Every structure is written in C-alpha cells, then in structure tokens.
Amino acid sequence: MHKKASWTLPMLLFLFSLSAACSGDGPAGGPSGANTSGPEEASGYPLTITDAVGREVTFDSRPKRIVSMAPSVTETLFAVGAANRVVGVTTADDYPPEVEAVERVGDYRGPNVEKVLSLNTDLMILSFDGATEGYAEDMAEKTRTKVVVLNPKTVDAAISSVGLVAKLVGEREKGRVVEERLRDELGRIGEKVAGEPKPTVFYEVWGDPLQTAGPGSFIDDAIRLAGGTNVAADTGDAYPEYSKETLLQRDPDYYLAGRSSGVTVEEISGRPGYPALGAVKDGRVTIVNDDLVVRPGPRIVEGVREIAEAIHPKAFD
Amino acid sequence: MDETGGKGEGGGKPVASGFSGVLLALLAGLFASVTLATIVGPVWISPLTVWKVALHEATGFLRPDWSAAEGQIVWQIRFPRVLLAAVVGAGLSVVGTALQAAVRNPLADPFVLGGSSGASVGAVLVIAGGVQFFGIYSLSVAAFVGASVAFVLVLALARSPGGHTSPLRLILAGVAASYALSAVTSFLVLRADDPEEVRSVLFWTLGSLGGARWEYLTLPSAALIGGTALLLAQSRSLNALLAGEETAVTLGVETDGFRRRLLILCGLLTGTMVAVSGTIGFVGLMVPHTVRLVVGADHRRVLPAAALSGAILLVWADVVARTAISPEEMPVGVVTSLAGAPFFLWLMRRKRGAFGGEGG
C-alpha cells in the first residue's frame, strides 16, 4: 500500500515549484521565480516548470494536442477553456459530459503508448501514484511528448494545480479566475463552519471488508476542511481496512459513504452492530458523490461543500 | 506406503486410547480459544461484561448494565466472527485432509482444484463488475457459484476418454483451470476503472472474517458437521486411497466412484467456506500435515483432530488480524501464512513422520 515516505519528497518539490510559480505570477508580470524562467511576454512562452517529481520541462510554445491521464486533469483542462485541445483521456473520464467524444488512450494505470503516438501529441499530463520520475522520462521518450507529472495530496494543492495546468496550456488568466473562485468558495465554507463544534465523521469507501479513508487521502483532508474530525485519522494508510468494533466504540456523529460502491442508507443501517451507532439511530448516514472528493480537480471544493452540508446541516440552511 | 502402514493405523483396528486424550485436549483448547478470543479485540471490554452480554443475549437473563455499543460489539461483531473463524478453520482443514487423500498429493489444499480462482472470478464480478443479484449476499453467492463451477469443470476435464479419473489428471486439470480462471480475474481487475475496487478485490482474495454475521454461521456449520460426519464414515476408504490405488482396489474400494463423490463433497464444502470468508490460504494445506505428524495417518484420528486444530488456528489468526494494527485490520490470510509456515517448517524438521501421499 501507499506509504507516506514515498511521496514526501515529490510533494515538497511540487509545493516548492508551486510557490515559485506563484511568485512569478504577479499582475504586473514581476520577476520570474526560481523555477520559472524565460521572458515574461504576453504569451508566457518559452515556459519552464518543475513538476511534482522534480523534473524541469520547457515549453517553447503553447501545447496544441494534449493527453490527460487523470479525470481531475481533464476536468481542469475543460474548466480553463482548453477543451478543444484535449485529444486523449482515460477510460475513467466522465466529466464534463462533452468528454465522451474524446478518444480513450489509457486508464488510471497509464497510457497506451501506441495510441498516444498516433495522436501526435505535444503535452501529456500524468497524475497518479505510480508516475515516478523514471516513468515520466520513459513515457516522454516513448511518446515523443512533453510529460508533466502532477500529484496533489491535499485539497489546497489540488487547487494550486488547477493554476499550474492553466499556465502550462497558456490559459493563465482563466486559471487564475478558477483558482480564485475555488479559494473563495473554500473560504466561505470555512467561515460557515468556523464557529461550529467539530463533529466526528466516518467515511466508508467499501463495505465488506470495511474500508475507510485515512490520512493522506483527499477525503481525510476534505473532512477536515468541512469542519469535521475523521475518526480514522489515526490509521497508517490512505485507504485501510477498518475495525468494526472500533467504529462502534468511537460512535461517529456522522457516517458518510461513497456512492460509487453502490451502497444504500438502508443497507448500511441493517449491518450487524450498526443499530447501536448514533449516526444510524438519528438518521445521520449520508451517501456522498465520491467522484467529487477523490478527484483533485476543479470540483473538489464541491466535494468539501457536500461533506460540510452533510455534517453541518444547520450552518447551510 | 510401508511407512504409513507401519504406523499401525492403516487397517481396521480400533482407535487407540491415547488418542482420546489428544481429542479432549483439542476440545478444551478450542473452548478456551473461543472464550479468550471473544474477550480480546481492538476495543477493550472486560471479560465479565463479555460473558454477561452473552448470557443476556442467549437466555434473556440479566438487566443490561453495559452500553448499547458494548452489547453490539460483543454479540453482533465478536461472537459471530470468532465462531465463524472456528467453523471456517475447521472446514478448510477437513477439506484439505480429504483432498490430500483423494488426489494423493501432499500439496493438495482446498483450492488445488480451482476453487479459489473460481470463487475469485465470482467475487470480482460483484466488486468490480457491479453484478448485484442477491443484495448483500451477492458476494457470497457469487463466490460459492464460482467455486462450485470451477470444481465441476475440473472434474469433467480430468475424466479420461475411458471414464477414469486419476489423481494426476485431477491435479493437472485443477492447475490448468486455476491459471485460466486467474487470467479471467486479472482481466476483470485490469478492466476496473477505479483503484478502490482493485484494492477491495485484493482484500477479499487475502481472506477476511470481518463481514461475519450470525446468518453466515448456519450454512457453513451445517456443511461442516454433515461433511465431517460423511468423511468420518468413509475413513477406511480414505485410508486406503491415501495408501495407494492398488491397495485401495485390493481392499475393495471402488476408487473412481468414491473419488468422484469425495471431490463433489469437498467442492461444496470449499464453496461454502469461501463464500463467507474469501480465500484464506495455508490452513487447509498445513493443518492436515501438522496433525498427521502428531496423530498418525488414520483418518478416524486425522479428521477430528484437523477440524479442531484448524478451528483453533484460525480463531487465533483472526485475533491477530483484528488487533495487531488496530484500528486497521489485516487480511487473515496474511496472518495464517506468515505465522503458520515457519511453525510448520519447524515441526517438519523435528519430526520424521510420513506426509500424506509420501512414499505411497
């Protein structure tokens, strides 16, 4: 399973590249940051960025044929107005609906090299755990495409990566608008729940065996931002198998379950031992749209909002 | 053959009296294990409360002076889980014992004839494929059907044109079917859009008793009791089969038909166990060997001793699975293999007894 140590370094590099990118991103076109070089002309190219695994990638001009290897990245590209340049996506992509028309060139494990080659692409964006520096270099060579790796691990980093993607594809201004909107929205949610007591929350990823979302998962971060406390915060893994006994003992105020596993509130309420849960007794079991919270794209704040509304119903009346 | 027979348990002699001591010790061990296992868990509940809850739930006596959560943890989570561990552990061990005799191969276990890979296909169809015909029982039903279909397939494939079913043909057909079915599982897993589904499939294939409910106990218990009784009644034929084809025929065992009936029984038992626990490895392979090293090769001894030992082993393996990294859980199959294999190797080096099928 995924261990923290394996992404700490890339994560730091990623954050560093972002902070550097932001520093060169002032409205007056101030001096470029440590990792962003080249003249600050209107087009923004040539452009050099450092990606999540510490690779420096330089673009001489605006990418015209883009492959997105993560639904979150695809959503971002559509949100910043680069939809007509997206030529390849993964089998899991389903949002926005217009993405149906785009060719599928791989799945969450990675792209099909031949398909990518046939599309004559100039930018591939990867965003999954297995995308290491070596993998990215290899893929860049095989597909003769510039490869950029993103791997945000928090909601905040996800919002920042929206700005980074926008910048990559030459839609800096639109990206800034989207990023600002997301931060505003997140701030409003934060304000609404700020004065409220923090309820405890259990999030079910899968029912049998019982799996939850621990530290290092977006869900864990989203619960925190939504003004809740994740009862599984002391597990050592992003998606661990969880003890039912401990769940019953900790008796969370709210029980959330991702809808993609197909569970219903009735099924959850009828499980052995569950009738003793306060959340079951008082009708505080909610099925949430997990696509929103597991995809670090422009809808992630909607996911935070969905959780916040479920666990702070009064604040959102 | 000589060595197995030489231990003096091959024929029709009565079970020696020393064995009843072993059996009593195992029975006491199982009772103690179940008692202790129900008071151990990631959540500390005093032994007194545990047994007060049990008494209250079973007989209606006592007024609850414990919290609702404690009551639910003890009676709805722990008891069914510990008892299910005992039943599944016993079931897998009994099936392993019978199969090692049936195919005369020391490497035989409940999954040698494609049972686990068949069950996995069923489970993956439910987890990643979204097949949901039986509500909350979809996973169990699919696993049972998968295991049974695989068994029937292997039995049919192993039959030679002359209608003869040799152990070697069975093993080869089982291995071939396992590879084919594993490929189907891999294909379905690779087709899954969602890494979470893949993780769920992995957890399931490593085995878990976390889904235990009282309803899950009825069928496996009935299958275990009925199956063990049937096998015990056939102990002499099993002994003859383990000793070798010629010996069995000489002793008047109609090997082909007997083996076929034996395999169908084993297939049903395996499917029942897999349906409620996933594919838990090691138990069905090693418990029969370990027991034979201690009590000899006579199935009148091996079957009951294996059932009890398997029950005890899985009860404790599950205690480790649910407490070692609490509040997380470990797949119980990881525990059985990790702890059981070194123990078995140690026992094997100490003892010089014959293994099932060895030298036959």
XYZ file of C-alpha atoms in Angstrom:
677
model
C 0.000 0.000 0.000
C 0.964 3.610 -0.345
C 3.341 4.811 2.299
C 3.804 8.412 3.298
C 7.561 8.451 2.848
C 7.304 7.632 -0.842
C 5.589 10.858 -1.711
C 7.028 13.249 0.837
C 9.907 14.295 -1.386
C 7.941 14.724 -4.627
C 5.319 16.535 -2.618
C 7.850 19.002 -1.218
C 9.284 19.561 -4.671
C 5.813 20.081 -6.001
C 4.927 22.616 -3.344
C 8.223 24.340 -3.951
C 7.541 24.572 -7.662
C 4.101 25.960 -6.954
C 5.288 28.615 -4.551
C 7.968 29.530 -7.037
C 5.413 29.641 -9.809
C 3.151 31.882 -7.773
C 5.919 34.306 -7.009
C 6.447 34.923 -10.708
C 2.772 35.282 -11.363
C 2.073 38.824 -10.162
C -0.370 41.002 -12.090
C 2.420 43.375 -13.173
C 4.462 40.482 -14.566
C 7.143 40.786 -11.897
C 10.495 38.988 -11.923
C 10.243 35.321 -12.697
C 10.602 32.833 -9.867
C 13.418 30.383 -9.346
C 11.741 27.694 -11.372
C 10.063 29.785 -13.983
C 12.415 31.318 -16.490
C 12.125 32.975 -19.858
C 10.846 36.345 -20.899
C 7.508 37.356 -19.426
C 5.862 38.191 -22.685
C 2.141 38.142 -23.275
C 2.182 34.516 -24.433
C 4.152 33.302 -21.427
C 6.412 31.114 -23.594
C 9.010 29.782 -23.536
C 7.980 28.419 -20.179
C 9.901 26.178 -17.810
C 8.228 24.434 -14.922
C 9.332 21.910 -12.330
C 6.804 19.129 -11.929
C 5.763 17.034 -8.919
C 8.640 14.581 -9.328
C 11.266 17.305 -9.723
C 11.664 17.259 -13.498
C 12.243 20.516 -15.371
C 10.160 20.738 -18.512
C 10.439 23.590 -21.013
C 7.764 24.577 -23.493
C 8.662 26.790 -26.452
C 5.058 27.375 -27.398
C 1.515 26.719 -26.317
C 0.688 22.957 -26.335
C -1.865 22.169 -29.029
C -2.560 18.472 -28.642
C -2.920 17.402 -25.027
C -3.300 13.975 -23.408
C -4.741 13.967 -19.900
C -4.107 10.812 -17.875
C -6.387 11.641 -14.937
C -10.069 12.654 -14.738
C -9.108 15.532 -12.431
C -6.707 16.954 -15.013
C -9.290 16.586 -17.774
C -11.844 18.454 -15.685
C -9.277 21.180 -15.097
C -8.435 21.484 -18.800
C -12.130 21.826 -19.618
C -12.609 24.357 -16.823
C -9.826 26.646 -18.075
C -11.038 26.631 -21.663
C -8.572 24.165 -23.179
C -11.255 21.571 -24.015
C -10.746 21.739 -27.775
C -7.066 20.871 -27.380
C -7.652 17.700 -25.332
C -7.144 14.798 -27.746
C -6.825 11.852 -25.361
C -8.202 10.904 -21.922
C -8.588 7.809 -19.683
C -11.390 5.249 -19.547
C -12.482 6.691 -16.185
C -13.173 10.164 -17.582
C -16.862 11.071 -17.441
C -16.972 14.786 -16.662
C -17.942 17.181 -18.114
C -20.337 15.273 -20.416
C -18.594 16.630 -23.544
C -15.592 14.463 -22.669
C -17.497 11.460 -24.041
C -16.377 12.455 -27.528
C -12.664 12.403 -26.679
C -10.589 9.350 -27.523
C -9.623 6.990 -24.660
C -5.887 6.341 -24.638
C -5.393 4.531 -21.321
C -6.649 4.070 -17.765
C -5.535 5.048 -14.272
C -2.512 2.780 -14.590
C -1.121 4.705 -17.522
C -1.404 5.447 -21.229
C -1.196 3.179 -24.233
C 1.967 4.356 -25.956
C 0.894 3.466 -29.488
C -2.378 5.305 -29.192
C -0.672 8.386 -27.828
C 1.909 8.260 -30.635
C -0.834 8.011 -33.248
C -2.404 11.206 -31.901
C 0.761 13.234 -32.454
C 0.559 14.950 -29.070
C 2.767 17.652 -27.551
C 1.777 17.514 -23.867
C 0.883 14.622 -21.590
C -0.168 15.286 -18.003
C 0.132 12.390 -15.551
C -1.376 12.383 -12.083
C -1.255 9.062 -10.260
C 0.878 7.451 -7.578
C 2.857 5.274 -9.956
C 4.090 8.214 -12.032
C 7.690 8.421 -10.854
C 10.474 10.455 -12.403
C 11.740 7.406 -14.279
C 8.274 6.547 -15.515
C 7.736 10.091 -16.774
C 11.108 10.219 -18.555
C 10.448 6.864 -20.150
C 6.989 7.919 -21.267
C 8.298 11.197 -22.678
C 10.851 9.349 -24.742
C 8.467 6.681 -25.997
C 5.641 9.033 -26.932
C 7.882 11.933 -28.049
C 5.697 14.185 -25.938
C 6.466 16.642 -23.139
C 5.368 14.907 -19.936
C 4.379 16.753 -16.768
C 3.582 14.940 -13.508
C 1.133 16.382 -11.001
C 0.341 14.638 -7.747
C -1.515 16.923 -5.346
C -2.185 15.279 -1.990
C -4.309 17.930 -0.325
C -7.303 19.998 -1.375
C -5.138 23.113 -1.271
C -2.503 21.552 -3.524
C -5.284 20.422 -5.865
C -6.498 23.998 -6.217
C -2.939 25.162 -6.862
C -2.501 22.506 -9.527
C -5.508 23.950 -11.361
C -3.477 27.146 -11.732
C -0.413 25.219 -12.809
C -2.288 23.279 -15.504
C -3.829 26.515 -16.785
C -0.398 28.082 -17.001
C 1.016 25.069 -18.857
C -1.597 25.326 -21.577
C -1.371 29.116 -21.865
C -4.636 29.927 -20.098
C -3.043 31.666 -17.159
C -5.804 34.222 -16.730
C -8.663 31.712 -16.827
C -6.734 29.515 -14.438
C -6.329 32.404 -12.053
C -10.070 33.053 -12.159
C -10.903 29.393 -11.463
C -8.334 29.162 -8.685
C -9.671 32.339 -7.097
C -13.249 31.101 -7.305
C -12.276 27.798 -5.664
C -10.374 29.520 -2.865
C -13.251 31.933 -2.275
C -15.723 29.082 -2.130
C -13.483 27.098 0.214
C -13.099 30.207 2.363
C -16.878 30.657 2.555
C -17.326 27.044 3.624
C -14.614 27.582 6.221
C -16.367 30.678 7.560
C -19.716 28.908 7.811
C -18.345 26.011 9.815
C -15.773 28.024 11.762
C -17.924 28.650 14.845
C -19.497 25.181 14.848
C -18.370 22.301 17.047
C -16.424 19.704 15.054
C -18.489 16.527 14.678
C -16.741 13.187 14.282
C -17.117 11.614 10.846
C -16.579 8.121 9.481
C -16.205 7.760 5.733
C -16.903 4.360 4.149
C -15.019 3.605 0.944
C -16.168 -0.032 0.731
C -18.496 -2.079 2.950
C -17.186 -5.671 3.061
C -14.466 -5.826 4.181
C -14.963 -2.384 5.683
C -12.594 0.168 4.154
C -12.239 3.796 5.121
C -10.169 6.846 4.189
C -7.221 7.648 6.431
C -4.521 10.311 6.492
C -3.045 11.057 3.090
C -6.382 10.738 1.313
C -8.325 13.657 -0.123
C -11.338 12.515 1.847
C -9.457 12.937 5.113
C -8.431 16.458 4.104
C -11.917 17.288 2.826
C -13.488 16.197 6.130
C -11.107 18.494 8.000
C -11.857 21.438 5.686
C -15.584 20.747 6.022
C -15.268 21.298 9.760
C -15.287 17.666 10.848
C -12.952 15.223 12.568
C -12.138 11.985 10.756
C -12.436 9.139 13.282
C -9.984 7.109 11.186
C -7.315 9.820 11.337
C -5.053 7.550 13.398
C -4.682 4.866 10.729
C -1.399 4.499 8.908
C -2.709 4.289 5.408
C -4.768 6.295 2.927
C -7.370 3.558 2.371
C -7.125 0.997 5.203
C -9.362 -1.915 6.144
C -11.061 -0.738 9.358
C -12.210 -2.494 12.526
C -15.996 -2.547 13.027
C -15.509 -2.802 16.774
C -13.509 0.402 16.835
C -16.119 2.060 14.663
C -18.874 1.100 17.128
C -16.809 2.243 20.085
C -15.916 5.616 18.575
C -19.530 6.029 17.511
C -19.067 8.841 14.957
C -21.624 11.662 14.797
C -21.915 11.257 11.030
C -21.498 8.270 8.740
C -20.690 9.057 5.129
C -20.365 6.534 2.312
C -19.162 6.962 -1.260
C -21.914 6.284 -3.733
C -19.704 4.532 -6.312
C -19.678 1.338 -4.212
C -23.442 1.124 -4.709
C -24.434 1.064 -1.029
C -27.693 2.461 0.279
C -28.539 4.021 3.634
C -30.875 1.065 4.344
C -28.142 -1.485 3.657
C -25.699 0.329 5.929
C -28.264 0.704 8.719
C -29.035 -3.019 8.657
C -25.489 -4.260 9.167
C -24.621 -6.267 12.301
C -23.952 -3.932 15.221
C -24.811 -0.782 13.263
C -28.144 -0.182 15.016
C -26.058 0.896 18.034
C -24.451 3.721 16.040
C -25.769 7.161 16.898
C -25.493 8.148 13.239
C -27.804 5.272 12.272
C -30.276 5.884 15.099
C -30.568 9.611 14.369
C -30.570 9.376 10.595
C -27.129 10.880 10.059
C -25.982 8.438 7.401
C -25.382 10.130 4.045
C -24.325 8.824 0.651
C -21.974 11.344 -0.983
C -20.716 11.728 -4.527
C -17.213 10.362 -4.063
C -16.083 11.415 -7.550
C -16.039 14.948 -6.184
C -13.791 14.186 -3.216
C -11.356 11.718 -4.736
C -10.614 13.768 -7.850
C -8.194 16.624 -7.207
C -9.780 18.771 -9.913
C -11.907 21.902 -10.086
C -14.897 20.188 -8.437
C -13.013 19.242 -5.271
C -14.472 22.194 -3.378
C -17.958 20.975 -4.316
C -16.950 17.741 -2.607
C -15.872 19.618 0.513
C -19.172 21.500 0.377
C -21.173 18.276 0.089
C -19.470 16.898 3.188
C -19.864 20.220 5.036
C -23.581 20.316 4.234
C -23.991 16.738 5.451
C -22.205 17.264 8.754
C -23.271 20.890 9.453
C -26.878 20.909 8.224
C -27.803 23.963 10.327
C -24.976 26.123 9.009
C -26.143 25.528 5.430
C -29.879 26.036 5.851
C 3.235 -46.861 1.855
C 5.196 -49.004 4.206
C 5.857 -46.130 6.496
C 2.226 -45.007 6.601
C 1.018 -48.530 7.170
C 3.886 -49.146 9.561
C 2.479 -46.633 11.997
C -0.193 -49.188 12.711
C -3.254 -47.177 11.792
C -3.869 -48.354 8.246
C -6.320 -51.141 8.865
C -9.484 -51.581 10.844
C -8.050 -51.591 14.364
C -9.895 -49.515 16.939
C -8.608 -46.000 17.563
C -6.025 -46.240 20.304
C -7.000 -44.902 23.690
C -4.171 -42.341 23.749
C -5.971 -40.509 21.021
C -8.975 -39.652 23.132
C -6.577 -37.665 25.304
C -5.437 -35.678 22.265
C -9.031 -35.116 21.219
C -10.045 -33.971 24.695
C -7.078 -31.614 24.851
C -8.021 -30.151 21.469
C -11.662 -29.742 22.504
C -10.598 -27.967 25.675
C -8.182 -25.885 23.622
C -10.920 -24.848 21.225
C -13.267 -23.926 24.047
C -10.532 -21.906 25.756
C -9.598 -20.237 22.462
C -13.149 -19.171 21.698
C -13.572 -17.906 25.254
C -10.352 -15.906 25.162
C -10.825 -14.679 21.597
C -14.162 -13.106 22.453
C -12.603 -11.032 25.219
C -9.750 -9.841 23.001
C -10.341 -7.105 20.474
C -9.320 -3.654 19.363
C -11.857 -2.320 21.875
C -11.263 -3.345 25.491
C -14.345 -4.818 27.125
C -13.964 -6.588 30.457
C -14.344 -10.383 30.307
C -17.153 -10.155 32.853
C -19.141 -7.811 30.625
C -18.491 -10.025 27.596
C -19.972 -13.038 29.320
C -22.809 -11.059 30.861
C -23.746 -9.855 27.372
C -23.529 -13.392 26.027
C -25.681 -14.755 28.835
C -28.209 -11.968 28.386
C -28.459 -12.442 24.629
C -28.629 -16.220 24.841
C -31.055 -16.580 27.730
C -32.632 -13.183 28.368
C -31.344 -13.143 31.948
C -29.596 -10.117 33.487
C -30.504 -6.484 33.087
C -28.066 -4.706 30.784
C -25.618 -2.577 32.778
C -23.384 -2.153 29.737
C -23.590 0.360 26.901
C -25.508 -0.389 23.714
C -22.242 -0.196 21.773
C -20.593 -2.781 24.042
C -23.571 -5.077 23.650
C -23.462 -4.768 19.878
C -19.680 -5.207 19.708
C -19.784 -8.393 21.773
C -22.894 -10.019 20.347
C -23.146 -8.740 16.774
C -19.473 -8.362 15.871
C -17.231 -10.540 18.025
C -19.222 -13.697 18.702
C -20.272 -14.347 15.111
C -16.761 -13.527 13.976
C -14.950 -15.825 16.406
C -17.400 -18.663 15.759
C -17.159 -18.150 12.006
C -13.358 -18.328 12.290
C -13.698 -21.653 14.107
C -16.129 -23.067 11.552
C -14.143 -21.914 8.514
C -10.834 -23.055 10.016
C -12.305 -26.487 10.735
C -13.964 -26.686 7.318
C -10.842 -25.802 5.344
C -8.758 -28.282 7.349
C -11.238 -31.123 6.861
C -11.429 -30.438 3.124
C -7.645 -30.264 2.922
C -7.334 -33.618 4.688
C -9.811 -35.315 2.380
C -8.339 -33.799 -0.775
C -4.794 -34.815 0.109
C -6.065 -38.379 0.253
C -8.282 -38.056 -2.816
C -5.563 -36.810 -5.142
C -2.716 -38.421 -3.192
C -0.671 -35.283 -3.304
C 0.892 -33.552 -0.292
C 0.490 -30.169 -1.997
C -3.273 -30.521 -2.268
C -5.357 -27.972 -0.385
C -8.994 -26.854 -0.665
C -8.032 -24.642 -3.583
C -6.000 -27.125 -5.619
C -8.913 -27.948 -7.894
C -9.643 -24.373 -8.942
C -11.899 -23.477 -6.017
C -10.191 -20.248 -5.043
C -9.704 -18.932 -8.566
C -13.316 -19.784 -9.402
C -14.548 -18.028 -6.272
C -12.361 -15.026 -7.090
C -13.948 -14.654 -10.502
C -17.351 -14.544 -8.829
C -16.173 -12.034 -6.244
C -14.554 -9.759 -8.818
C -17.722 -9.764 -10.897
C -19.553 -8.408 -7.857
C -16.896 -5.982 -6.601
C -15.567 -4.543 -9.838
C -18.225 -5.626 -12.309
C -21.169 -4.363 -10.289
C -23.150 -7.623 -10.546
C -25.659 -7.420 -7.653
C -28.330 -10.110 -7.958
C -28.718 -11.074 -4.315
C -28.393 -7.794 -2.443
C -25.982 -8.010 0.470
C -25.461 -11.716 -0.226
C -24.282 -11.106 -3.803
C -20.624 -11.563 -2.902
C -21.204 -14.822 -1.010
C -23.477 -16.304 -3.641
C -21.096 -15.335 -6.446
C -18.105 -16.824 -4.614
C -19.980 -20.077 -3.935
C -21.167 -20.376 -7.530
C -17.682 -19.563 -8.821
C -16.012 -22.197 -6.651
C -18.608 -24.851 -7.499
C -18.474 -24.202 -11.229
C -14.678 -24.452 -11.135
C -14.858 -27.788 -9.290
C -17.381 -29.276 -11.702
C -15.314 -28.039 -14.623
C -12.156 -29.635 -13.247
C -13.940 -32.941 -12.555
C -15.299 -33.045 -16.073
C -11.983 -32.095 -17.661
C -9.998 -34.597 -15.605
C -12.025 -37.534 -16.878
C -10.099 -39.599 -19.388
C -11.862 -40.914 -22.538
C -12.261 -44.222 -20.714
C -14.136 -42.535 -17.872
C -11.227 -42.932 -15.482
C -10.243 -40.046 -13.161
C -6.670 -40.361 -11.959
C -5.130 -38.149 -9.276
C -2.578 -36.838 -11.740
C -5.236 -35.841 -14.251
C -7.168 -34.110 -11.468
C -4.177 -32.088 -10.339
C -3.259 -31.092 -13.873
C -6.828 -30.140 -14.734
C -7.022 -28.180 -11.476
C -3.815 -26.283 -12.191
C -4.862 -25.547 -15.771
C -8.300 -24.351 -14.679
C -6.736 -22.212 -11.934
C -4.498 -20.469 -14.453
C -7.385 -19.867 -16.834
C -9.678 -18.538 -14.091
C -6.915 -16.390 -12.594
C -6.453 -14.876 -16.023
C -10.161 -14.038 -16.097
C -9.838 -12.406 -12.661
C -6.796 -10.420 -13.755
C -8.582 -9.307 -16.883
C -11.619 -8.131 -14.926
C -9.418 -6.356 -12.384
C -7.491 -4.626 -15.152
C -10.765 -3.521 -16.719
C -11.836 -1.851 -13.460
C -11.896 1.932 -13.698
C -11.310 2.526 -10.063
C -8.233 1.754 -7.920
C -10.507 1.421 -4.857
C -12.267 -1.547 -6.470
C -8.939 -3.185 -7.168
C -7.997 -2.773 -3.513
C -11.289 -4.311 -2.404
C -10.652 -7.314 -4.643
C -7.195 -7.703 -3.114
C -8.569 -7.568 0.444
C -11.185 -10.170 -0.470
C -8.721 -12.580 -2.068
C -6.475 -12.408 1.003
C -9.388 -13.510 3.168
C -11.343 -11.717 5.854
C -13.797 -12.678 8.558
C -14.745 -9.031 9.067
C -18.055 -9.495 7.279
C -19.237 -12.128 9.794
C -22.916 -12.080 10.782
C -24.981 -14.647 12.668
C -26.777 -15.568 9.443
C -23.432 -16.556 7.915
C -22.932 -19.273 10.532
C -25.879 -21.539 9.825
C -24.981 -22.921 6.418
C -21.216 -23.320 6.950
C -21.826 -25.036 10.319
C -24.333 -27.453 8.823
C -21.973 -28.150 5.911
C -19.062 -28.682 8.291
C -20.918 -31.103 10.574
C -22.551 -33.017 7.755
C -19.375 -33.139 5.679
C -17.155 -34.258 8.539
C -19.637 -36.969 9.536
C -19.756 -38.282 5.963
C -15.979 -38.290 5.686
C -15.569 -40.000 9.063
C -17.932 -42.707 7.919
C -15.631 -43.178 4.911
C -12.390 -43.129 6.928
C -11.383 -46.625 5.908
C -11.758 -45.848 2.224
C -9.845 -42.608 2.721
C -7.043 -44.520 4.423
C -6.961 -46.989 1.570
C -6.928 -44.184 -1.002
C -4.050 -42.432 0.736
C -2.106 -45.691 0.807
C -2.346 -46.053 -2.961
C -4.502 -47.040 -5.877
C -3.645 -50.768 -5.802
C -4.037 -51.062 -2.049
C -7.413 -49.366 -2.267
C -8.613 -51.689 -5.003
C -7.292 -54.690 -3.083
C -9.246 -53.529 -0.047
C -12.388 -53.419 -2.128
C -12.700 -49.653 -2.608
C -14.269 -48.650 -5.893
C -11.726 -45.842 -6.316
C -13.154 -43.922 -9.278
C -16.664 -43.502 -7.956
C -15.504 -42.916 -4.405
C -13.042 -40.247 -5.508
C -15.713 -38.522 -7.560
C -18.181 -38.384 -4.655
C -15.402 -37.228 -2.366
C -14.479 -34.375 -4.681
C -18.061 -33.202 -5.049
C -18.390 -33.114 -1.264
C -15.107 -31.204 -0.973
C -16.188 -28.768 -3.661
C -19.425 -27.958 -1.862
C -17.643 -27.516 1.465
C -14.965 -25.272 -0.051
C -17.556 -23.130 -1.800
C -19.481 -22.692 1.440
C -16.388 -21.603 3.363
C -15.076 -19.315 0.631
C -18.474 -17.631 0.358
C -18.243 -16.277 3.903
C -14.520 -15.651 4.275
C -12.795 -15.134 0.941
C -9.839 -17.328 0.079
C -7.850 -17.940 3.248
C -4.660 -19.762 2.386
C -2.370 -22.132 4.267
C -4.892 -23.550 6.780
C -6.221 -26.289 4.523
C -2.756 -27.222 3.325
C -0.727 -27.316 6.517
C -3.155 -28.285 9.275
C -3.677 -31.819 7.895
C 0.079 -32.360 7.600
C 0.759 -30.997 11.063
C -1.961 -33.169 12.540
C -0.683 -36.282 10.748
C 2.766 -35.664 12.201
C 1.213 -35.801 15.653
C -1.579 -38.393 15.490
C -0.569 -40.560 12.537
C -2.277 -41.056 9.189
C -5.538 -42.793 10.183
C -8.393 -40.602 9.028
C -10.525 -41.536 12.025
C -7.952 -39.568 14.000
C -6.811 -37.031 11.437
C -10.289 -35.733 10.531
C -11.494 -34.742 14.008
C -8.042 -33.580 15.099
C -7.636 -31.499 11.916
C -11.078 -29.944 12.331
C -10.337 -28.872 15.906
C -6.774 -27.719 15.182
C -7.894 -25.755 12.133
C -10.592 -24.083 14.197
C -8.124 -23.109 16.911
C -5.566 -21.860 14.367
C -7.996 -19.620 12.520
C -9.563 -18.243 15.708
C -6.122 -17.050 16.831
C -5.039 -15.912 13.387
C -8.132 -13.738 13.293
C -7.402 -12.346 16.751
C -4.054 -11.183 15.375
C -5.702 -9.896 12.186
C -8.102 -7.671 14.071
C -5.806 -6.461 16.864
C -2.226 -6.259 15.531
C -2.526 -2.944 13.682
C -5.749 -1.722 15.305
C -7.843 0.221 14.397
C -6.851 -1.095 10.986
C -7.385 -4.745 10.104
C -5.046 -7.174 8.413
C -6.267 -9.765 5.926
C -6.385 -13.007 7.927
C -4.747 -14.966 5.090
C -1.602 -12.920 5.605
C -1.523 -13.943 9.266
C -2.128 -17.652 8.652
C 0.666 -17.863 6.099
C 3.129 -15.613 7.899
C 2.829 -17.336 11.265
C 1.901 -20.833 10.131
C 4.629 -21.522 7.610
C 7.609 -21.139 9.984
C 5.810 -23.231 12.610
C 5.159 -25.945 10.099
C 8.751 -25.952 8.838
C 9.995 -26.214 12.398
C 7.671 -29.150 13.064
C 8.689 -30.822 9.822
C 12.368 -30.670 10.726
C 11.736 -32.083 14.178
C 9.514 -34.961 13.138
C 10.284 -37.649 10.672
C 6.798 -38.923 10.039
C 5.300 -39.581 6.625
C 3.335 -36.952 4.788
C 0.054 -37.541 3.032
C 0.853 -39.392 -0.164
C 4.592 -39.506 0.537
C 6.189 -42.781 -0.337
C 2.810 -44.253 -1.273
